[in-house]
PDB file of C-alpha atoms in Angstrom:
ATOM      1  CA  THR A 798      14.466 -35.069 -36.911  1.00 63.00           C
ATOM      2  CA  GLN A 799      15.489 -38.690 -37.127  1.00 70.00           C
ATOM      3  CA  LEU A 800      15.587 -40.183 -40.616  1.00 86.00           C
ATOM      4  CA  LEU A 801      15.776 -43.774 -41.750  1.00 92.00           C
ATOM      5  CA  GLU A 802      16.993 -44.499 -45.267  1.00 94.00           C
ATOM      6  CA  GLN A 803      16.179 -47.830 -46.839  1.00 96.00           C
ATOM      7  CA  SER A 804      17.917 -49.359 -49.810  1.00 96.00           C
ATOM      8  CA  PRO A 805      17.227 -50.504 -52.347  1.00 96.00           C
ATOM      9  CA  GLN A 806      13.871 -48.831 -52.939  1.00 95.00           C
ATOM     10  CA  PHE A 807      12.810 -51.550 -55.428  1.00 96.00           C
ATOM     11  CA  LEU A 808      14.043 -55.108 -55.808  1.00 97.00           C
ATOM     12  CA  SER A 809      12.844 -57.702 -58.308  1.00 97.00           C
ATOM     13  CA  ILE A 810      14.395 -61.153 -58.097  1.00 97.00           C
ATOM     14  CA  GLN A 811      13.759 -64.746 -59.118  1.00 97.00           C
ATOM     15  CA  GLU A 812      12.503 -67.400 -56.747  1.00 98.00           C
ATOM     16  CA  GLY A 813      15.364 -69.061 -54.898  1.00 97.00           C
ATOM     17  CA  GLU A 814      17.688 -66.052 -54.885  1.00 98.00           C
ATOM     18  CA  ASN A 815      19.024 -64.407 -51.736  1.00 98.00           C
ATOM     19  CA  LEU A 816      18.677 -60.708 -50.967  1.00 98.00           C
ATOM     20  CA  THR A 817      19.548 -58.101 -48.371  1.00 98.00           C
ATOM     21  CA  VAL A 818      17.678 -54.901 -47.542  1.00 98.00           C
ATOM     22  CA  TYR A 819      19.375 -52.124 -45.612  1.00 98.00           C
ATOM     23  CA  CYS A 820      18.089 -49.515 -43.195  1.00 97.00           C
ATOM     24  CA  ASN A 821      20.506 -46.725 -42.228  1.00 96.00           C
ATOM     25  CA  SER A 822      20.474 -43.616 -40.078  1.00 93.00           C
ATOM     26  CA  SER A 823      22.850 -41.121 -38.536  1.00 91.00           C
ATOM     27  CA  SER A 824      20.797 -41.309 -35.323  1.00 90.00           C
ATOM     28  CA  VAL A 825      20.872 -43.877 -32.543  1.00 91.00           C
ATOM     29  CA  PHE A 826      17.703 -45.872 -31.972  1.00 90.00           C
ATOM     30  CA  SER A 827      16.677 -47.623 -28.772  1.00 87.00           C
ATOM     31  CA  SER A 828      14.906 -50.273 -30.826  1.00 89.00           C
ATOM     32  CA  LEU A 829      14.292 -51.017 -34.467  1.00 93.00           C
ATOM     33  CA  GLN A 830      11.451 -52.926 -36.048  1.00 94.00           C
ATOM     34  CA  TRP A 831      10.776 -54.489 -39.430  1.00 97.00           C
ATOM     35  CA  TYR A 832       7.281 -54.664 -40.882  1.00 96.00           C
ATOM     36  CA  ARG A 833       5.910 -56.264 -44.041  1.00 96.00           C
ATOM     37  CA  GLN A 834       2.975 -54.747 -45.874  1.00 95.00           C
ATOM     38  CA  GLU A 835       0.939 -56.461 -48.573  1.00 93.00           C
ATOM     39  CA  PRO A 836      -1.219 -54.541 -51.083  1.00 88.00           C
ATOM     40  CA  GLY A 837      -4.415 -53.191 -49.566  1.00 88.00           C
ATOM     41  CA  GLU A 838      -3.427 -54.086 -46.018  1.00 92.00           C
ATOM     42  CA  GLY A 839      -1.733 -52.486 -43.056  1.00 94.00           C
ATOM     43  CA  PRO A 840       1.867 -53.280 -42.070  1.00 95.00           C
ATOM     44  CA  VAL A 841       2.448 -56.369 -39.952  1.00 95.00           C
ATOM     45  CA  LEU A 842       5.300 -56.543 -37.460  1.00 94.00           C
ATOM     46  CA  LEU A 843       7.989 -59.127 -38.276  1.00 96.00           C
ATOM     47  CA  VAL A 844      10.605 -58.501 -35.600  1.00 94.00           C
ATOM     48  CA  THR A 845      11.967 -56.050 -33.036  1.00 92.00           C
ATOM     49  CA  VAL A 846      15.684 -55.732 -32.262  1.00 93.00           C
ATOM     50  CA  VAL A 847      16.831 -53.801 -29.201  1.00 90.00           C
ATOM     51  CA  THR A 848      20.494 -54.645 -28.540  1.00 89.00           C
ATOM     52  CA  GLY A 849      23.446 -53.471 -30.627  1.00 92.00           C
ATOM     53  CA  GLY A 850      24.781 -56.399 -32.671  1.00 94.00           C
ATOM     54  CA  GLU A 851      21.648 -58.453 -32.091  1.00 94.00           C
ATOM     55  CA  VAL A 852      20.722 -61.042 -34.726  1.00 97.00           C
ATOM     56  CA  LYS A 853      17.257 -62.574 -34.945  1.00 96.00           C
ATOM     57  CA  LYS A 854      16.065 -65.269 -37.302  1.00 97.00           C
ATOM     58  CA  LEU A 855      12.524 -65.873 -38.477  1.00 95.00           C
ATOM     59  CA  LYS A 856      12.569 -68.948 -40.735  1.00 96.00           C
ATOM     60  CA  ARG A 857      14.373 -67.760 -43.912  1.00 97.00           C
ATOM     61  CA  LEU A 858      14.595 -64.131 -42.698  1.00 97.00           C
ATOM     62  CA  THR A 859      17.594 -62.896 -40.720  1.00 98.00           C
ATOM     63  CA  PHE A 860      17.540 -59.495 -39.050  1.00 97.00           C
ATOM     64  CA  GLN A 861      20.582 -57.700 -37.660  1.00 97.00           C
ATOM     65  CA  PHE A 862      20.897 -54.541 -35.578  1.00 96.00           C
ATOM     66  CA  GLY A 863      24.139 -52.632 -36.016  1.00 95.00           C
ATOM     67  CA  ASP A 864      26.606 -52.476 -33.157  1.00 95.00           C
ATOM     68  CA  ALA A 865      26.068 -48.713 -32.822  1.00 94.00           C
ATOM     69  CA  ARG A 866      22.265 -49.099 -33.108  1.00 92.00           C
ATOM     70  CA  LYS A 867      22.156 -46.784 -36.126  1.00 94.00           C
ATOM     71  CA  ASP A 868      21.461 -49.336 -38.831  1.00 95.00           C
ATOM     72  CA  SER A 869      19.835 -52.672 -39.530  1.00 97.00           C
ATOM     73  CA  SER A 870      19.615 -55.242 -42.278  1.00 97.00           C
ATOM     74  CA  LEU A 871      17.138 -57.860 -43.400  1.00 98.00           C
ATOM     75  CA  HIS A 872      18.457 -60.867 -45.280  1.00 98.00           C
ATOM     76  CA  ILE A 873      16.142 -63.333 -47.012  1.00 98.00           C
ATOM     77  CA  THR A 874      17.474 -66.722 -48.051  1.00 98.00           C
ATOM     78  CA  ALA A 875      15.940 -68.594 -50.987  1.00 98.00           C
ATOM     79  CA  ALA A 876      13.209 -66.033 -51.593  1.00 97.00           C
ATOM     80  CA  GLN A 877       9.734 -67.261 -52.464  1.00 97.00           C
ATOM     81  CA  PRO A 878       6.839 -65.509 -54.250  1.00 96.00           C
ATOM     82  CA  GLY A 879       5.066 -65.309 -50.885  1.00 95.00           C
ATOM     83  CA  ASP A 880       7.836 -62.965 -49.678  1.00 96.00           C
ATOM     84  CA  THR A 881       6.625 -60.311 -52.125  1.00 96.00           C
ATOM     85  CA  GLY A 882       5.619 -57.112 -50.366  1.00 95.00           C
ATOM     86  CA  LEU A 883       6.742 -53.747 -49.017  1.00 95.00           C
ATOM     87  CA  TYR A 884       9.310 -54.071 -46.247  1.00 97.00           C
ATOM     88  CA  LEU A 885       9.451 -51.164 -43.822  1.00 96.00           C
ATOM     89  CA  CYS A 886      11.972 -50.501 -41.088  1.00 96.00           C
ATOM     90  CA  ALA A 887      10.932 -48.332 -38.157  1.00 94.00           C
ATOM     91  CA  GLY A 888      13.011 -46.963 -35.318  1.00 91.00           C
ATOM     92  CA  ALA A 889      12.194 -45.702 -31.858  1.00 87.00           C
ATOM     93  CA  GLY A 890      14.469 -42.844 -30.810  1.00 80.00           C
ATOM     94  CA  GLU A 891      15.923 -42.731 -27.338  1.00 73.00           C
ATOM     95  CA  THR A 892      13.698 -39.762 -26.469  1.00 73.00           C
ATOM     96  CA  SER A 893      10.735 -40.329 -28.797  1.00 70.00           C
ATOM     97  CA  GLY A 894       8.660 -42.367 -26.381  1.00 71.00           C
ATOM     98  CA  SER A 895       6.137 -44.557 -28.184  1.00 77.00           C
ATOM     99  CA  ARG A 896       6.593 -42.877 -31.579  1.00 85.00           C
ATOM    100  CA  LEU A 897       8.265 -44.626 -34.488  1.00 89.00           C
ATOM    101  CA  THR A 898      10.125 -43.159 -37.456  1.00 90.00           C
ATOM    102  CA  PHE A 899       9.512 -45.192 -40.597  1.00 93.00           C
ATOM    103  CA  GLY A 900      11.775 -45.643 -43.581  1.00 94.00           C
ATOM    104  CA  GLU A 901      10.253 -45.254 -47.032  1.00 93.00           C
ATOM    105  CA  GLY A 902      10.252 -48.973 -47.644  1.00 95.00           C
ATOM    106  CA  THR A 903      11.690 -51.536 -50.025  1.00 96.00           C
ATOM    107  CA  GLN A 904       9.257 -52.989 -52.550  1.00 95.00           C
ATOM    108  CA  LEU A 905      10.265 -56.612 -53.086  1.00 97.00           C
ATOM    109  CA  THR A 906       8.923 -58.699 -55.952  1.00 97.00           C
ATOM    110  CA  VAL A 907       9.844 -62.368 -56.124  1.00 97.00           C
ATOM    111  CA  ASN A 908       9.063 -63.868 -59.516  1.00 97.00           C
ATOM    112  CA  PRO A 909       8.236 -67.587 -59.801  1.00 95.00           C
TER     113      PRO A 909
ATOM    114  CA  ASN B  45     -10.327 -60.050 -30.867  1.00 76.00           C
ATOM    115  CA  ALA B  46     -11.031 -57.950 -33.955  1.00 82.00           C
ATOM    116  CA  GLY B  47      -7.759 -56.054 -33.439  1.00 93.00           C
ATOM    117  CA  VAL B  48      -7.714 -52.590 -35.023  1.00 96.00           C
ATOM    118  CA  THR B  49     -10.711 -51.735 -37.184  1.00 96.00           C
ATOM    119  CA  GLN B  50     -11.111 -48.746 -39.499  1.00 97.00           C
ATOM    120  CA  THR B  51     -14.107 -47.340 -41.341  1.00 96.00           C
ATOM    121  CA  PRO B  52     -14.737 -46.522 -44.094  1.00 97.00           C
ATOM    122  CA  LYS B  53     -12.407 -48.527 -46.366  1.00 96.00           C
ATOM    123  CA  PHE B  54     -12.775 -46.083 -49.246  1.00 96.00           C
ATOM    124  CA  ARG B  55     -14.062 -42.525 -49.555  1.00 96.00           C
ATOM    125  CA  ILE B  56     -14.124 -39.804 -52.183  1.00 97.00           C
ATOM    126  CA  LEU B  57     -14.485 -36.220 -50.982  1.00 96.00           C
ATOM    127  CA  LYS B  58     -14.879 -32.933 -52.778  1.00 97.00           C
ATOM    128  CA  ILE B  59     -12.537 -30.071 -51.909  1.00 97.00           C
ATOM    129  CA  GLY B  60     -13.756 -28.318 -48.772  1.00 96.00           C
ATOM    130  CA  GLN B  61     -15.857 -31.197 -47.453  1.00 97.00           C
ATOM    131  CA  SER B  62     -15.329 -32.627 -43.982  1.00 96.00           C
ATOM    132  CA  MET B  63     -15.268 -36.181 -42.721  1.00 96.00           C
ATOM    133  CA  THR B  64     -14.240 -38.351 -39.798  1.00 97.00           C
ATOM    134  CA  LEU B  65     -12.186 -41.504 -40.175  1.00 98.00           C
ATOM    135  CA  GLN B  66     -13.097 -43.976 -37.475  1.00 98.00           C
ATOM    136  CA  CYS B  67     -10.627 -46.215 -35.645  1.00 98.00           C
ATOM    137  CA  ALA B  68     -11.280 -48.668 -32.845  1.00 97.00           C
ATOM    138  CA  GLN B  69      -9.198 -51.307 -31.058  1.00 97.00           C
ATOM    139  CA  ASP B  70     -10.276 -54.035 -28.655  1.00 95.00           C
ATOM    140  CA  MET B  71      -6.852 -54.959 -27.257  1.00 93.00           C
ATOM    141  CA  ASN B  72      -6.943 -52.461 -24.377  1.00 91.00           C
ATOM    142  CA  HIS B  73      -3.875 -50.675 -25.735  1.00 92.00           C
ATOM    143  CA  ASN B  74      -3.020 -47.304 -24.271  1.00 91.00           C
ATOM    144  CA  TYR B  75      -1.200 -45.982 -27.308  1.00 93.00           C
ATOM    145  CA  MET B  76      -2.909 -45.166 -30.605  1.00 95.00           C
ATOM    146  CA  TYR B  77      -1.643 -43.509 -33.788  1.00 96.00           C
ATOM    147  CA  TRP B  78      -2.755 -42.119 -37.115  1.00 98.00           C
ATOM    148  CA  TYR B  79      -0.468 -42.348 -40.136  1.00 97.00           C
ATOM    149  CA  ARG B  80      -0.783 -41.434 -43.776  1.00 97.00           C
ATOM    150  CA  GLN B  81       0.967 -43.319 -46.555  1.00 96.00           C
ATOM    151  CA  ASP B  82       1.464 -41.758 -49.967  1.00 93.00           C
ATOM    152  CA  PRO B  83       2.280 -43.920 -53.030  1.00 82.00           C
ATOM    153  CA  GLY B  84       5.741 -45.469 -52.818  1.00 75.00           C
ATOM    154  CA  MET B  85       6.389 -43.869 -49.465  1.00 79.00           C
ATOM    155  CA  GLY B  86       6.654 -44.947 -45.873  1.00 85.00           C
ATOM    156  CA  LEU B  87       4.339 -43.882 -43.092  1.00 93.00           C
ATOM    157  CA  LYS B  88       4.120 -40.338 -41.773  1.00 94.00           C
ATOM    158  CA  LEU B  89       2.744 -39.815 -38.264  1.00 95.00           C
ATOM    159  CA  ILE B  90      -0.198 -37.394 -38.133  1.00 97.00           C
ATOM    160  CA  TYR B  91      -1.294 -37.574 -34.478  1.00 97.00           C
ATOM    161  CA  TYR B  92      -0.876 -39.968 -31.617  1.00 95.00           C
ATOM    162  CA  SER B  93      -2.314 -40.591 -28.168  1.00 94.00           C
ATOM    163  CA  VAL B  94      -0.774 -42.142 -25.071  1.00 91.00           C
ATOM    164  CA  GLY B  95      -4.113 -42.618 -23.344  1.00 91.00           C
ATOM    165  CA  ALA B  96      -7.693 -41.426 -23.094  1.00 92.00           C
ATOM    166  CA  GLY B  97      -7.849 -37.643 -22.995  1.00 94.00           C
ATOM    167  CA  ILE B  98      -4.236 -37.171 -24.182  1.00 94.00           C
ATOM    168  CA  THR B  99      -3.275 -36.427 -27.782  1.00 96.00           C
ATOM    169  CA  ASP B 100      -0.232 -34.911 -29.451  1.00 95.00           C
ATOM    170  CA  LYS B 101       0.928 -33.851 -32.896  1.00 95.00           C
ATOM    171  CA  GLY B 102       3.132 -35.983 -35.097  1.00 93.00           C
ATOM    172  CA  GLU B 103       5.140 -34.998 -38.177  1.00 91.00           C
ATOM    173  CA  VAL B 104       2.253 -33.870 -40.429  1.00 95.00           C
ATOM    174  CA  PRO B 105      -0.701 -32.664 -38.287  1.00 97.00           C
ATOM    175  CA  ASN B 106      -1.850 -29.688 -40.376  1.00 96.00           C
ATOM    176  CA  GLY B 107      -5.418 -30.070 -41.683  1.00 96.00           C
ATOM    177  CA  TYR B 108      -6.327 -32.789 -39.181  1.00 97.00           C
ATOM    178  CA  ASN B 109      -7.741 -33.068 -35.683  1.00 97.00           C
ATOM    179  CA  VAL B 110      -8.155 -35.948 -33.256  1.00 97.00           C
ATOM    180  CA  SER B 111      -9.849 -36.770 -29.989  1.00 95.00           C
ATOM    181  CA  ARG B 112      -9.474 -39.666 -27.562  1.00 96.00           C
ATOM    182  CA  SER B 113     -12.453 -39.838 -25.242  1.00 96.00           C
ATOM    183  CA  THR B 114     -12.145 -43.606 -24.626  1.00 95.00           C
ATOM    184  CA  THR B 115      -9.314 -46.140 -24.653  1.00 94.00           C
ATOM    185  CA  GLU B 116     -10.921 -47.956 -27.580  1.00 96.00           C
ATOM    186  CA  ASP B 117     -11.632 -45.152 -30.080  1.00 97.00           C
ATOM    187  CA  PHE B 118      -9.378 -42.645 -31.833  1.00 98.00           C
ATOM    188  CA  PRO B 119     -11.207 -40.791 -34.650  1.00 98.00           C
ATOM    189  CA  LEU B 120      -9.374 -38.562 -37.136  1.00 98.00           C
ATOM    190  CA  ARG B 121     -11.195 -35.467 -38.395  1.00 97.00           C
ATOM    191  CA  LEU B 122     -10.562 -33.670 -41.695  1.00 96.00           C
ATOM    192  CA  GLU B 123     -12.284 -30.296 -41.603  1.00 89.00           C
ATOM    193  CA  LEU B 124     -11.657 -28.786 -45.061  1.00 94.00           C
ATOM    194  CA  ALA B 125     -10.478 -31.506 -47.394  1.00 95.00           C
ATOM    195  CA  ALA B 126      -7.735 -30.596 -49.864  1.00 96.00           C
ATOM    196  CA  PRO B 127      -6.255 -32.616 -52.756  1.00 96.00           C
ATOM    197  CA  SER B 128      -2.994 -32.866 -50.782  1.00 95.00           C
ATOM    198  CA  GLN B 129      -4.860 -35.047 -48.279  1.00 97.00           C
ATOM    199  CA  THR B 130      -5.426 -37.766 -50.879  1.00 97.00           C
ATOM    200  CA  SER B 131      -3.693 -40.731 -49.292  1.00 97.00           C
ATOM    201  CA  VAL B 132      -4.146 -44.020 -47.492  1.00 97.00           C
ATOM    202  CA  TYR B 133      -4.695 -43.548 -43.780  1.00 98.00           C
ATOM    203  CA  PHE B 134      -3.687 -46.154 -41.233  1.00 98.00           C
ATOM    204  CA  CYS B 135      -4.616 -46.320 -37.597  1.00 98.00           C
ATOM    205  CA  ALA B 136      -2.444 -48.299 -35.203  1.00 97.00           C
ATOM    206  CA  SER B 137      -2.364 -49.188 -31.542  1.00 95.00           C
ATOM    207  CA  SER B 138       0.426 -50.477 -29.368  1.00 92.00           C
ATOM    208  CA  TYR B 139       1.379 -51.660 -25.925  1.00 83.00           C
ATOM    209  CA  ARG B 140       4.712 -51.295 -24.208  1.00 75.00           C
ATOM    210  CA  ARG B 141       6.693 -54.490 -23.849  1.00 70.00           C
ATOM    211  CA  ILE B 142       9.021 -54.298 -20.874  1.00 66.00           C
ATOM    212  CA  LEU B 143      12.324 -56.176 -21.153  1.00 64.00           C
ATOM    213  CA  ALA B 144      14.827 -57.081 -18.479  1.00 56.00           C
ATOM    214  CA  GLY B 145      16.713 -54.005 -17.365  1.00 55.00           C
ATOM    215  CA  PRO B 146      15.725 -50.533 -18.575  1.00 57.00           C
ATOM    216  CA  SER B 147      14.768 -51.561 -22.120  1.00 64.00           C
ATOM    217  CA  SER B 148      11.256 -51.456 -23.448  1.00 70.00           C
ATOM    218  CA  TYR B 149       9.621 -51.010 -26.802  1.00 75.00           C
ATOM    219  CA  ASN B 150       6.220 -50.708 -28.426  1.00 80.00           C
ATOM    220  CA  GLU B 151       4.825 -53.184 -30.927  1.00 86.00           C
ATOM    221  CA  GLN B 152       2.355 -51.480 -33.213  1.00 92.00           C
ATOM    222  CA  PHE B 153      -0.694 -53.228 -34.655  1.00 93.00           C
ATOM    223  CA  PHE B 154      -2.227 -51.652 -37.747  1.00 96.00           C
ATOM    224  CA  GLY B 155      -5.729 -51.474 -39.128  1.00 96.00           C
ATOM    225  CA  PRO B 156      -6.515 -52.260 -42.786  1.00 96.00           C
ATOM    226  CA  GLY B 157      -6.465 -48.627 -43.865  1.00 96.00           C
ATOM    227  CA  THR B 158      -8.835 -46.060 -45.375  1.00 97.00           C
ATOM    228  CA  ARG B 159      -8.163 -44.958 -48.950  1.00 96.00           C
ATOM    229  CA  LEU B 160      -9.212 -41.317 -49.292  1.00 97.00           C
ATOM    230  CA  THR B 161      -9.397 -39.366 -52.537  1.00 97.00           C
ATOM    231  CA  VAL B 162     -10.065 -35.614 -52.565  1.00 97.00           C
ATOM    232  CA  LEU B 163     -11.203 -34.198 -55.900  1.00 95.00           C
TER     233      LEU B 163
END
């Protein structure tokens, strides 16, 4: 069974601060995705990374896939209250087909 | 496109009752999934389908059943509700994005969820 561990589980910061969320596993993933979920809604895909060492930027969000494709990070620069939400990483194993394994999430609160 | 729709949004069941959670997508996706999300937790896969007529178990299938008679619909059935099935249920669909070379991946699109309480 592939597991994804996210850290930290909870993060409360002030507007304008920077933060990094981590997603780690002992397993290799063929691709890794980050989703954001707001209260009362389903997760929404932010990004997919597929190549070891890949870095993708989405405005103030920077996503990185580890060289060995076992870990990923999400860095937010100058966080805003609108960034508040549950951030979930999800990995597709090399033999898992269309199934994803989800981490337990990082609950981010950005205070104005 | 409406995307992925789920009904009902909320439901309270008594122990032992049965119900069907409805899920439909209008994006012509082959792949569909049912997840449950418990408070403060990630998503656990209950069942999934790679196409009409094909379903398979995920991590936590016990107490649930599914069917996939059309591409659009993927209902989830609870036969004998138990308090342990109190959760938020999400349906998702996906398509396979093919990249250059052998790489490909699925992007999953989620419905708004059904909040189920079993008392």
